[in-house]
PDB file of C-alpha atoms and ligand atoms in Angstrom:
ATOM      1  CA  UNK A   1     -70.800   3.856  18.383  1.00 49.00           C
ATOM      2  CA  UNK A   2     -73.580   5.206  16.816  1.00 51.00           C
ATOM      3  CA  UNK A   3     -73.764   9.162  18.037  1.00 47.00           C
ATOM      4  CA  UNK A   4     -77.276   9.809  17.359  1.00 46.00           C
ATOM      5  CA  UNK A   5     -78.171   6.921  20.164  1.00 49.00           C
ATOM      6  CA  UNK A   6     -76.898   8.910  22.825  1.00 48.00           C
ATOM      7  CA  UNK A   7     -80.023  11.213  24.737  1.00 48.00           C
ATOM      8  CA  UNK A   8     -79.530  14.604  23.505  1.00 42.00           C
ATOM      9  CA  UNK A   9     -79.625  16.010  27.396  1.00 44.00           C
ATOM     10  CA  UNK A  10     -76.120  13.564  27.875  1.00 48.00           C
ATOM     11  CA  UNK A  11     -74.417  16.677  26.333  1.00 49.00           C
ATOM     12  CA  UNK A  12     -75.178  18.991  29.056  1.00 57.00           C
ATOM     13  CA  UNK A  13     -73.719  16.885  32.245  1.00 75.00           C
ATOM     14  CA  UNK A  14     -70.757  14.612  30.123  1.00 85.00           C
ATOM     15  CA  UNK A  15     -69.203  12.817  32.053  1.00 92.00           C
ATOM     16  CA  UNK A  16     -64.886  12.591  32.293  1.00 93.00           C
ATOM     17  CA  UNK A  17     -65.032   9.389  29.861  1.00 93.00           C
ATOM     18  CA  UNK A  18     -67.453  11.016  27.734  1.00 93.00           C
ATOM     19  CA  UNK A  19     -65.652  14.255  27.508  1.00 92.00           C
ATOM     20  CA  UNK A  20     -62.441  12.865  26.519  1.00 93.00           C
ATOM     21  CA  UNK A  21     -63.717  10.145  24.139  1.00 93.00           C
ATOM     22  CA  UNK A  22     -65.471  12.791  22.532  1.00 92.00           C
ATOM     23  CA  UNK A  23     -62.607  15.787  22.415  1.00 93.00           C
ATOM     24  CA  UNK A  24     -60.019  13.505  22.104  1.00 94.00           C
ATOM     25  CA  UNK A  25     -60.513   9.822  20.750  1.00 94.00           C
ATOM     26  CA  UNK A  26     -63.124  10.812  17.910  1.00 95.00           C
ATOM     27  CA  UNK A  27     -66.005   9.596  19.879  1.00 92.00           C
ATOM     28  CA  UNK A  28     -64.622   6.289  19.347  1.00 95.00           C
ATOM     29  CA  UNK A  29     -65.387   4.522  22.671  1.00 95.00           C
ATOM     30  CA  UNK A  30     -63.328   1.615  21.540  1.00 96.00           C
ATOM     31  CA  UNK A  31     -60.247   3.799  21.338  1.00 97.00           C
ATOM     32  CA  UNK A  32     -60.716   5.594  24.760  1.00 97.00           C
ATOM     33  CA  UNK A  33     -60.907   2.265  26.100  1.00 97.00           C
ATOM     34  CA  UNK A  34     -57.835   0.986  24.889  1.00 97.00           C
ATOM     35  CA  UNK A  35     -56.010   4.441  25.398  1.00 97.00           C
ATOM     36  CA  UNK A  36     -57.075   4.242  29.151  1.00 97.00           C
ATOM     37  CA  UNK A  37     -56.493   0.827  30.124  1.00 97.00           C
ATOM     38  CA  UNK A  38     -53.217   1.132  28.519  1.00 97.00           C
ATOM     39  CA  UNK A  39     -52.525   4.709  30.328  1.00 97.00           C
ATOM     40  CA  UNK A  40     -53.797   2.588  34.058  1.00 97.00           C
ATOM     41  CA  UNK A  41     -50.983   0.264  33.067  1.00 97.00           C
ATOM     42  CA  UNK A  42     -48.132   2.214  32.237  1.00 96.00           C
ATOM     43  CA  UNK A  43     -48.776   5.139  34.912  1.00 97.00           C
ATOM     44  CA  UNK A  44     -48.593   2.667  37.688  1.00 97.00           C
ATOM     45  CA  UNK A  45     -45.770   0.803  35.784  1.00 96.00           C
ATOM     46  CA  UNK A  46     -43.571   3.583  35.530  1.00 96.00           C
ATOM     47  CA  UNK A  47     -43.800   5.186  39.129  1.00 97.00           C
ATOM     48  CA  UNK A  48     -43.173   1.990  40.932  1.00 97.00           C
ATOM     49  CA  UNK A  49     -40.450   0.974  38.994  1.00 96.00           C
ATOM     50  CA  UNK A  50     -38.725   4.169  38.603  1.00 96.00           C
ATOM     51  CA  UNK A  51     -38.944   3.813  42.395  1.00 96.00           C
ATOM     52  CA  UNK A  52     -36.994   0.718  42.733  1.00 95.00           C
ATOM     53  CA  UNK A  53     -34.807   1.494  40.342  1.00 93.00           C
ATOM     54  CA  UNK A  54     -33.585   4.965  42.365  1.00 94.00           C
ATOM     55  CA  UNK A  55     -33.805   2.008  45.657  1.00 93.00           C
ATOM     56  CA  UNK A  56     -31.443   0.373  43.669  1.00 90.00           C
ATOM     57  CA  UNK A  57     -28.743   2.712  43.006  1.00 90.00           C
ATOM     58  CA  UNK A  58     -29.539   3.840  46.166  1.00 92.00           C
ATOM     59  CA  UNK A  59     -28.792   2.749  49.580  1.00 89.00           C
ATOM     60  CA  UNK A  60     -31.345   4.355  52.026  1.00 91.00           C
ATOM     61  CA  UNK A  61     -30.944   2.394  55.018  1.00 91.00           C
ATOM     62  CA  UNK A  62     -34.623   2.751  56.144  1.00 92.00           C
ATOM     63  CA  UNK A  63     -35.451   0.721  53.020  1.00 93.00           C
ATOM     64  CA  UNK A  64     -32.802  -1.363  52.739  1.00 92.00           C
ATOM     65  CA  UNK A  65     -34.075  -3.105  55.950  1.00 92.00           C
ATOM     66  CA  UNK A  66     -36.899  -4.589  53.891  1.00 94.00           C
ATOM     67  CA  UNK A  67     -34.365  -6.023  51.633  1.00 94.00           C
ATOM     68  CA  UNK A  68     -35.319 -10.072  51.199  1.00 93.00           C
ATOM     69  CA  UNK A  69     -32.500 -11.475  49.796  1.00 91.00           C
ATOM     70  CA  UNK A  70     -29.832  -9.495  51.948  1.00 87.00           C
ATOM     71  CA  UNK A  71     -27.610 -13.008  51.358  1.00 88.00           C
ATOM     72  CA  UNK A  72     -27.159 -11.830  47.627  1.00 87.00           C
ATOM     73  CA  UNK A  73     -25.576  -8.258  46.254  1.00 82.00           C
ATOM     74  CA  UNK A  74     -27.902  -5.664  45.105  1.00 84.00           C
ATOM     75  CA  UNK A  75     -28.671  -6.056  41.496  1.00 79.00           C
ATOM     76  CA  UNK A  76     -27.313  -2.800  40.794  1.00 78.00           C
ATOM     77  CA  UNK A  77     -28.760  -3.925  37.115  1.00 78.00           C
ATOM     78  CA  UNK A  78     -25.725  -5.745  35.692  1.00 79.00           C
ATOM     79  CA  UNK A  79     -25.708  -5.249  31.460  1.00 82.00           C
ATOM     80  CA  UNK A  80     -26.767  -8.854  30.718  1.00 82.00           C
ATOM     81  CA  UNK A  81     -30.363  -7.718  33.312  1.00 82.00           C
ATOM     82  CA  UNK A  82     -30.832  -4.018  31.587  1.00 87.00           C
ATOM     83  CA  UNK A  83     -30.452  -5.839  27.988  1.00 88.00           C
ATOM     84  CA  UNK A  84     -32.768  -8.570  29.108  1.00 85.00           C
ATOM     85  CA  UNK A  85     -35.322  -5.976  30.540  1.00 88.00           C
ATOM     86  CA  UNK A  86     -34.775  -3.172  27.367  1.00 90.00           C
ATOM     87  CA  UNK A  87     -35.943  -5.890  25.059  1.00 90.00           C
ATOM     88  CA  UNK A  88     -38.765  -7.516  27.200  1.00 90.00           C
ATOM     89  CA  UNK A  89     -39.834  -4.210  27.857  1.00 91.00           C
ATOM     90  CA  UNK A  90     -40.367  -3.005  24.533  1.00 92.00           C
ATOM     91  CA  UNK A  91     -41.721  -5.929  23.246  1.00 91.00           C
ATOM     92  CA  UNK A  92     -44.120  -5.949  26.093  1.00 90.00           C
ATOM     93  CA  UNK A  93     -45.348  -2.165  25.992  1.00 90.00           C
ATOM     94  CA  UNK A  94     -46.017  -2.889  22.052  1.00 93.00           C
ATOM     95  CA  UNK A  95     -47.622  -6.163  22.201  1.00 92.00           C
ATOM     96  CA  UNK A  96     -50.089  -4.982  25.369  1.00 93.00           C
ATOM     97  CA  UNK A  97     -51.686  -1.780  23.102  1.00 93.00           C
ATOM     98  CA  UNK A  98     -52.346  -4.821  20.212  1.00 92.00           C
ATOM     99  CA  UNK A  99     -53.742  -7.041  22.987  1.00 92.00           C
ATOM    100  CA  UNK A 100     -55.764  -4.616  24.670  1.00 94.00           C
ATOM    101  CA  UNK A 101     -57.314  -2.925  20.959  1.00 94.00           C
ATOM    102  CA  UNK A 102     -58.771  -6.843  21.114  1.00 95.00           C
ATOM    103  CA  UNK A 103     -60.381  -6.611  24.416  1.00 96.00           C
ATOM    104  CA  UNK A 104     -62.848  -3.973  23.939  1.00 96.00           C
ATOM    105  CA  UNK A 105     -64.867  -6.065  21.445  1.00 96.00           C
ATOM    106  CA  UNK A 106     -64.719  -9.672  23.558  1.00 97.00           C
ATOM    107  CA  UNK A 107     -65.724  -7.543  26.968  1.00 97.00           C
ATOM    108  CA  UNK A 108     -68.640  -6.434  24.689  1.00 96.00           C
ATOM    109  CA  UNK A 109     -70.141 -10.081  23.323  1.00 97.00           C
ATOM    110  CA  UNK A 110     -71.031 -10.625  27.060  1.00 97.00           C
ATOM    111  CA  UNK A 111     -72.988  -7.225  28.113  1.00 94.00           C
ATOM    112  CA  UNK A 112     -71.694  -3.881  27.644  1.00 93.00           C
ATOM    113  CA  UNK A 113     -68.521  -1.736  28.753  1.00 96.00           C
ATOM    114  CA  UNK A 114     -70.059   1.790  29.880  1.00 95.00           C
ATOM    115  CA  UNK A 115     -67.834   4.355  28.940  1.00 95.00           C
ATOM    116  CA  UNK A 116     -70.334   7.544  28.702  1.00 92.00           C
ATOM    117  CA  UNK A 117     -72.623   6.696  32.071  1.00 93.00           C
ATOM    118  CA  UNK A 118     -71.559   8.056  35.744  1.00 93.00           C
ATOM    119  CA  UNK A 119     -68.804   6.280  37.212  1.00 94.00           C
ATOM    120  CA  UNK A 120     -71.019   3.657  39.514  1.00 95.00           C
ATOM    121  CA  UNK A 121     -71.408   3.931  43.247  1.00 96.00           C
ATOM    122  CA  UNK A 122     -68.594   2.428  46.181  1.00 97.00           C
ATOM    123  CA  UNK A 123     -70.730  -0.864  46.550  1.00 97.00           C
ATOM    124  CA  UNK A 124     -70.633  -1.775  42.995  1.00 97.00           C
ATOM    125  CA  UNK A 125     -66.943  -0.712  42.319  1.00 98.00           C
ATOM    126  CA  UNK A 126     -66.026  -3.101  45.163  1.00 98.00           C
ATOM    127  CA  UNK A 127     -67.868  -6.034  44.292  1.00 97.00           C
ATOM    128  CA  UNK A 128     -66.618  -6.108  40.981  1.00 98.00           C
ATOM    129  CA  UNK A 129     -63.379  -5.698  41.709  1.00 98.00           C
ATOM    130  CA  UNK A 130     -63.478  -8.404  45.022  1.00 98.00           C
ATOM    131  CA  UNK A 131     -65.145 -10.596  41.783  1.00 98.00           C
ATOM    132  CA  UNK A 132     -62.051  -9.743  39.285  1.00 98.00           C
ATOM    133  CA  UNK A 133     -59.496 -10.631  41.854  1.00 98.00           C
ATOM    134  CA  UNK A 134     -61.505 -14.211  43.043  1.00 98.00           C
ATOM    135  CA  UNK A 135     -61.375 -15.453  38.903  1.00 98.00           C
ATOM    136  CA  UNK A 136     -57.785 -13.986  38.517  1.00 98.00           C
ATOM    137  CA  UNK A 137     -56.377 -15.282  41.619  1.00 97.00           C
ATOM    138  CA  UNK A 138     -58.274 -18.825  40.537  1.00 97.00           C
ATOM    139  CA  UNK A 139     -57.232 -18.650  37.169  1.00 97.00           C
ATOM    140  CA  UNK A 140     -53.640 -17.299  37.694  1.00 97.00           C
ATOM    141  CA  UNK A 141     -52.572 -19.844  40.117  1.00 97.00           C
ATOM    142  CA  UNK A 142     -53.834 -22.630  38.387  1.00 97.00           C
ATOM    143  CA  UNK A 143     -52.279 -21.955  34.726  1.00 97.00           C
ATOM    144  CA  UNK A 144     -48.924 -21.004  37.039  1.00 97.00           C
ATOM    145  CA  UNK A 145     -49.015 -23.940  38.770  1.00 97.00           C
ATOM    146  CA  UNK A 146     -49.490 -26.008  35.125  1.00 97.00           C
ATOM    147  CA  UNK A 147     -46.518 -24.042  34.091  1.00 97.00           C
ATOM    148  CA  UNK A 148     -44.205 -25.567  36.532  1.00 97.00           C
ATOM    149  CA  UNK A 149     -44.438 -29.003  35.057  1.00 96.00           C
ATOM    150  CA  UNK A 150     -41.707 -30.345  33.868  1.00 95.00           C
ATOM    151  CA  UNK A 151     -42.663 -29.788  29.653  1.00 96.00           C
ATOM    152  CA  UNK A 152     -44.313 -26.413  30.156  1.00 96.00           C
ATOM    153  CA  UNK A 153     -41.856 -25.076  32.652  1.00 96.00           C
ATOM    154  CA  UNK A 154     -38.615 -25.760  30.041  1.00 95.00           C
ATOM    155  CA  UNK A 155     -40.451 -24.688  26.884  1.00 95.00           C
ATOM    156  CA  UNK A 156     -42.950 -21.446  27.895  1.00 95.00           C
ATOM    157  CA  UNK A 157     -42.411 -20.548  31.686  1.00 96.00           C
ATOM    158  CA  UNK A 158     -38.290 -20.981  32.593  1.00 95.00           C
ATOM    159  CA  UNK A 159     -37.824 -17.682  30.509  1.00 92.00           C
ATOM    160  CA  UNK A 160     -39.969 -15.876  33.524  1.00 94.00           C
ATOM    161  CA  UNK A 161     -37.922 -17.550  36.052  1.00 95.00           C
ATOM    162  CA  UNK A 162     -34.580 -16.144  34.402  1.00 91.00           C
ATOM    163  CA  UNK A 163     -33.870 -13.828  37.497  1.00 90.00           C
ATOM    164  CA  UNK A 164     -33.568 -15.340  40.832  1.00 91.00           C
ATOM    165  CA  UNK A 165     -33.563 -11.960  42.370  1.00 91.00           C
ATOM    166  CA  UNK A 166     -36.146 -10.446  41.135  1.00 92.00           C
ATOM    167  CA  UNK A 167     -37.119  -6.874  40.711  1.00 93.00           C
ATOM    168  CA  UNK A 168     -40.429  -5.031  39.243  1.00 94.00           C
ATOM    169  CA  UNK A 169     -39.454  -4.801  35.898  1.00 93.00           C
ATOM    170  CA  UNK A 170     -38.651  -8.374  35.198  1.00 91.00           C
ATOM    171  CA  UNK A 171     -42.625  -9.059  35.790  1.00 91.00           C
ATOM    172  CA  UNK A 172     -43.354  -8.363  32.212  1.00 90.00           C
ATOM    173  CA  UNK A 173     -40.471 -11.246  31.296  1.00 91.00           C
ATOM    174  CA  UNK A 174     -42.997 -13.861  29.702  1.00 92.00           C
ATOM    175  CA  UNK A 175     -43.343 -16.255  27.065  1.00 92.00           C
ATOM    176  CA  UNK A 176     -46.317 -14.725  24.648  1.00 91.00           C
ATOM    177  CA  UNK A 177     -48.497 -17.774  25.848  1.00 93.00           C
ATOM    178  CA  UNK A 178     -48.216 -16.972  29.237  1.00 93.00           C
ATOM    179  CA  UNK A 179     -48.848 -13.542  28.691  1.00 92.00           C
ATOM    180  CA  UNK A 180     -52.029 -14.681  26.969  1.00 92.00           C
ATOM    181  CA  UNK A 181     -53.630 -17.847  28.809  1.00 90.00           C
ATOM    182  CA  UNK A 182     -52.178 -17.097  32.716  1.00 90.00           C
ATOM    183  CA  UNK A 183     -51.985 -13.001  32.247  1.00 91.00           C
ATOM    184  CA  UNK A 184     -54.395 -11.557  29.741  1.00 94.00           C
ATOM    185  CA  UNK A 185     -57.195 -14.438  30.556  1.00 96.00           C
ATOM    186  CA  UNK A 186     -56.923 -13.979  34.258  1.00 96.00           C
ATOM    187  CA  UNK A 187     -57.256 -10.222  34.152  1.00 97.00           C
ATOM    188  CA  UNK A 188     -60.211  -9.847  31.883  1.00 97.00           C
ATOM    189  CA  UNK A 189     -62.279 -13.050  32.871  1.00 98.00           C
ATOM    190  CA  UNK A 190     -64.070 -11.346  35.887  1.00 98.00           C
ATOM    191  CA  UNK A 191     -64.928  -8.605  33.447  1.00 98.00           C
ATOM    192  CA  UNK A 192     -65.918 -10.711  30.611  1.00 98.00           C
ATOM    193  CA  UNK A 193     -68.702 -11.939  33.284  1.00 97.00           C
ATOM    194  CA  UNK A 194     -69.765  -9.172  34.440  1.00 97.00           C
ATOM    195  CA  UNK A 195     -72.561  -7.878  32.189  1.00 94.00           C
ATOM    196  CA  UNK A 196     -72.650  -3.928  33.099  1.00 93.00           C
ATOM    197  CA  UNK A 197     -68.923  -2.778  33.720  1.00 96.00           C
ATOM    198  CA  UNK A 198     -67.611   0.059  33.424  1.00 97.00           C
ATOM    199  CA  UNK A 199     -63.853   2.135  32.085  1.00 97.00           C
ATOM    200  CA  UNK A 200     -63.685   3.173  35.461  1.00 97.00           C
ATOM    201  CA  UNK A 201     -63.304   0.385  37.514  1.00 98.00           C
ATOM    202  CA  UNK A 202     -61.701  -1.812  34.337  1.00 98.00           C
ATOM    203  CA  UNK A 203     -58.676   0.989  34.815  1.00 98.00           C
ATOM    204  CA  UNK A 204     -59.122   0.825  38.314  1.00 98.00           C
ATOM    205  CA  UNK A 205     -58.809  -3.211  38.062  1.00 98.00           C
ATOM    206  CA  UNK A 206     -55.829  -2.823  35.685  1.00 98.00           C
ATOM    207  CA  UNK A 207     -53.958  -0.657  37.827  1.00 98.00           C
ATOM    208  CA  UNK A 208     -54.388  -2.143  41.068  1.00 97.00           C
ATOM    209  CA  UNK A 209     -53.111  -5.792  39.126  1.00 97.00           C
ATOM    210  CA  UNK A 210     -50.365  -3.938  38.056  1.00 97.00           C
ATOM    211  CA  UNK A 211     -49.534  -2.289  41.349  1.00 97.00           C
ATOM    212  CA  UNK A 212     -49.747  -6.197  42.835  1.00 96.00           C
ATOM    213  CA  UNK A 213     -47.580  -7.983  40.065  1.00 96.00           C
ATOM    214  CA  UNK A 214     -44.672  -5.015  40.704  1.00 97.00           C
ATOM    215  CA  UNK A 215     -45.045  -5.130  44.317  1.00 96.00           C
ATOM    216  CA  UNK A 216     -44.642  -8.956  43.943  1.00 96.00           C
ATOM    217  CA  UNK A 217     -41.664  -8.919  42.084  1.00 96.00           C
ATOM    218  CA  UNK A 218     -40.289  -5.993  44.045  1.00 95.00           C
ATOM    219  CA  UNK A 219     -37.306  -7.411  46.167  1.00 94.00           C
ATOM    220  CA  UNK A 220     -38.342  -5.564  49.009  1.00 95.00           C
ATOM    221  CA  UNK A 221     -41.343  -6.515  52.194  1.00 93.00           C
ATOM    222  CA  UNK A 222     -42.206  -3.149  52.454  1.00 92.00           C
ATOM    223  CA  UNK A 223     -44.911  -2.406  55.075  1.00 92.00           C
ATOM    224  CA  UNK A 224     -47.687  -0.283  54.603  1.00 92.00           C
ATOM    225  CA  UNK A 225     -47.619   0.157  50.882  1.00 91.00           C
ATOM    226  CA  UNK A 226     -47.920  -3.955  50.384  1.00 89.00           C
ATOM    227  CA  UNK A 227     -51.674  -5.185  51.001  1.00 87.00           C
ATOM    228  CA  UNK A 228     -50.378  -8.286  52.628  1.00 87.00           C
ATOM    229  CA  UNK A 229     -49.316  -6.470  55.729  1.00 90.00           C
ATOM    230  CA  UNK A 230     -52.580  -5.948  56.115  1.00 92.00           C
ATOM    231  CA  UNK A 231     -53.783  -9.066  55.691  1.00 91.00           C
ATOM    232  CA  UNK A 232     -50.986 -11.708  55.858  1.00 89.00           C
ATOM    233  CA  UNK A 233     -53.184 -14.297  56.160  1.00 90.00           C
ATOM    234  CA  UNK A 234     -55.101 -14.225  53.483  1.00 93.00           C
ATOM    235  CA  UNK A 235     -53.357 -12.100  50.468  1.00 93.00           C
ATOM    236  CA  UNK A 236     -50.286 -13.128  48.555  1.00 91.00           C
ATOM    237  CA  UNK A 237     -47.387 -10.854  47.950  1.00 86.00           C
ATOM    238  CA  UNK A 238     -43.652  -9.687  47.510  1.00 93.00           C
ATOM    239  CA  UNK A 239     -42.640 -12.661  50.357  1.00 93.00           C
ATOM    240  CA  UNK A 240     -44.400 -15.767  48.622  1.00 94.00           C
ATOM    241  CA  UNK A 241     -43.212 -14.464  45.094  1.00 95.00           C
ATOM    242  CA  UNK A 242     -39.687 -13.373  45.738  1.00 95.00           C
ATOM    243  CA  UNK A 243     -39.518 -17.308  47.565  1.00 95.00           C
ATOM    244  CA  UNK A 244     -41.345 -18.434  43.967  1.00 96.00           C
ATOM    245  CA  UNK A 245     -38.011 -16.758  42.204  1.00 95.00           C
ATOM    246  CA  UNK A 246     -35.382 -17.703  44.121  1.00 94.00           C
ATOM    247  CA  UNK A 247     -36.420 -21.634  44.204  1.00 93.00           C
ATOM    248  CA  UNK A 248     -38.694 -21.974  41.297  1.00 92.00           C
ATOM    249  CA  UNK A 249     -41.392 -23.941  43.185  1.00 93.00           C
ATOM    250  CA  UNK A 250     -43.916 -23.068  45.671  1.00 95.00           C
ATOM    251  CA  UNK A 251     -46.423 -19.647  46.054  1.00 96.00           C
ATOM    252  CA  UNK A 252     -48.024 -20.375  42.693  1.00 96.00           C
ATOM    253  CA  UNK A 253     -51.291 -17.701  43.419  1.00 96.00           C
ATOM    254  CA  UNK A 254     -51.005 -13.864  42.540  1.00 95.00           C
ATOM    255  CA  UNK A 255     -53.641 -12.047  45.014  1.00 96.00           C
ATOM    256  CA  UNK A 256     -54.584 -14.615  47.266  1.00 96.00           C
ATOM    257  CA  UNK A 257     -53.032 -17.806  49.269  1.00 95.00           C
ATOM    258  CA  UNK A 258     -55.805 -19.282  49.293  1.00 96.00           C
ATOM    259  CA  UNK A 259     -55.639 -21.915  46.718  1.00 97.00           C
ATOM    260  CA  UNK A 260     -51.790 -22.507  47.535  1.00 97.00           C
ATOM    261  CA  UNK A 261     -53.402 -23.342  51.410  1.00 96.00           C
ATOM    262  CA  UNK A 262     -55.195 -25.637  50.059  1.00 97.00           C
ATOM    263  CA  UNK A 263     -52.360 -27.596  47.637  1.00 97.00           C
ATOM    264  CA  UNK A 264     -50.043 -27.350  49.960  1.00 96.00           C
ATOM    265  CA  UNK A 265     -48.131 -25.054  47.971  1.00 96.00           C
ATOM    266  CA  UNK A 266     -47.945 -22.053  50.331  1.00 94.00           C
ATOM    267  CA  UNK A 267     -43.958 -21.738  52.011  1.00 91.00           C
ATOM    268  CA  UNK A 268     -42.460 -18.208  53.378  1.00 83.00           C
ATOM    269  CA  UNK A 269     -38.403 -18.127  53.509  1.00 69.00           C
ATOM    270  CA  UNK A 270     -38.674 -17.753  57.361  1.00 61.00           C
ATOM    271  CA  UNK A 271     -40.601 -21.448  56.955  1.00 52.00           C
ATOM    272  CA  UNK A 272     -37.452 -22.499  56.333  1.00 52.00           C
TER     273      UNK A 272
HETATM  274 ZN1  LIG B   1     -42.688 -13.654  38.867  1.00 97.22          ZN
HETATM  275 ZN1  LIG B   2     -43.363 -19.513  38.230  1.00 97.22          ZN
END
């Protein structure tokens, strides 16, 4: 980022992104994305599964209540799942900071990623992100739903499907090409197409997908805090996946149900 290209009077009303790329990041607007996207992720991360991990350990009976599969023992994370999870986790938080340091430029060959200009107005925050979740939902439950043929499911997507009971930190439990061509692709699509987008509602985008794919693998059909209470019709969530895990089949989509409506793919356990 050329410096001098920025109006001198930009100086005297800096905006947060500007400020901190600036004081902290060396005015390198590729590093304050990364650093932020990467902070969206691991913020969110963190809280809600430090969360069901204390659930876990814990019994609180007004929680427990929301348990889905009450037919199976808690996990109580058994050594072979916290060995399983250590490793995927590590590998995942260091391969995520690589992947993301490669986003920046791509977002940038189609229109520009504002990181010094005021965060945009309501309307434009929620049509991108109503845009984001329409290509990632699309493109999510169609690479998912390639996945669980017979070749692709046994070589790249089984290791996902290790844990029939799942919980939030086995979401990041992926074979590298999944991570790339049904993760990575799906999140940053929408924003690829979107000329004019900017940090604040790409870390907005990152942490509400983040948020989603936790609650999802959660265990637990919380109300209130799960968007599909709202809307049970029409948005995905912890039911459809937690049915996905236990019986490897079914529920491919992440946000919506829309396209599993329409495949016939779409099955809750109380179907059954
Ligand atoms: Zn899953
Ligand atoms: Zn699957």
């Amino acid at each position: 980022m050329d410096i001098s290209s920025i109006p001198e009077d930009s100086s005297l009303e800096k905006t947060f992104f500007a400020h901190i790329c600036d004081k902290y990041f060396y005015s390198s607007e590729w590093l304050t994305f990364t650093i932020c996207i990467y902070i969206s992720f691991e913020l969110i991360f963190w809280l809600y599964n430090l969360c069901l991990v204390y659930i876990e350990y814990n019994d609180i009976p007004a929680i427990e209540k929301y348990r889905i599969q009450k037919h199976k023992p808690k996990l109580r994370f058994q050594s072979e799942m916290i060995r399983e999870i250590k490793n995927e986790t590590i590998k995942h938080q260091i391969s995520l900071i690589f992947a993301l340091s490669s986003v920046y430029p791509l977002l940038n060959l189609n229109g520009h990623v504002s990181i010094r200009s005021s965060i945009p107005s309501l309307f434009t925050i929620l049509w991108h992100i109503t845009v984001y979740i329409l290509i990632e939902d699309f493109i999510f439950f169609w690479t998912h739903y390639l996945f669980h043929t017979r070749w692709l499911y046994k070589y790249i997507h089984k290791k996902h499907h290790i844990f029939k009971q799942p919980t939030g930190l086995v979401s990041v439990l992926a074979n590298p090409l999944e991570s790339v061509f049904q993760n990575q692709l799906g999140v940053w699509l929408g924003p690829f197409l979107i000329k004019e987008k900017h940090l604040f509602t790409l870390c907005l985008w990152m942490s509400i997908r983040v948020y989603q794919t936790i609650n999802a693998h959660s265990g637990y059909d919380l109300p209130y805090i799960s968007p599909q209470y709202y809307f049970p019709w029409l948005l995905s969530g912890t039911l459809q996946h937690d049915y996905h895990h236990q019986h490897a089949r079914m529920n491919y989509g992440s946000f919506l149900t829309i396209w599993d409506r329409l495949m016939n793919t779409h099955k809750l356990q109380k179907d059954e």
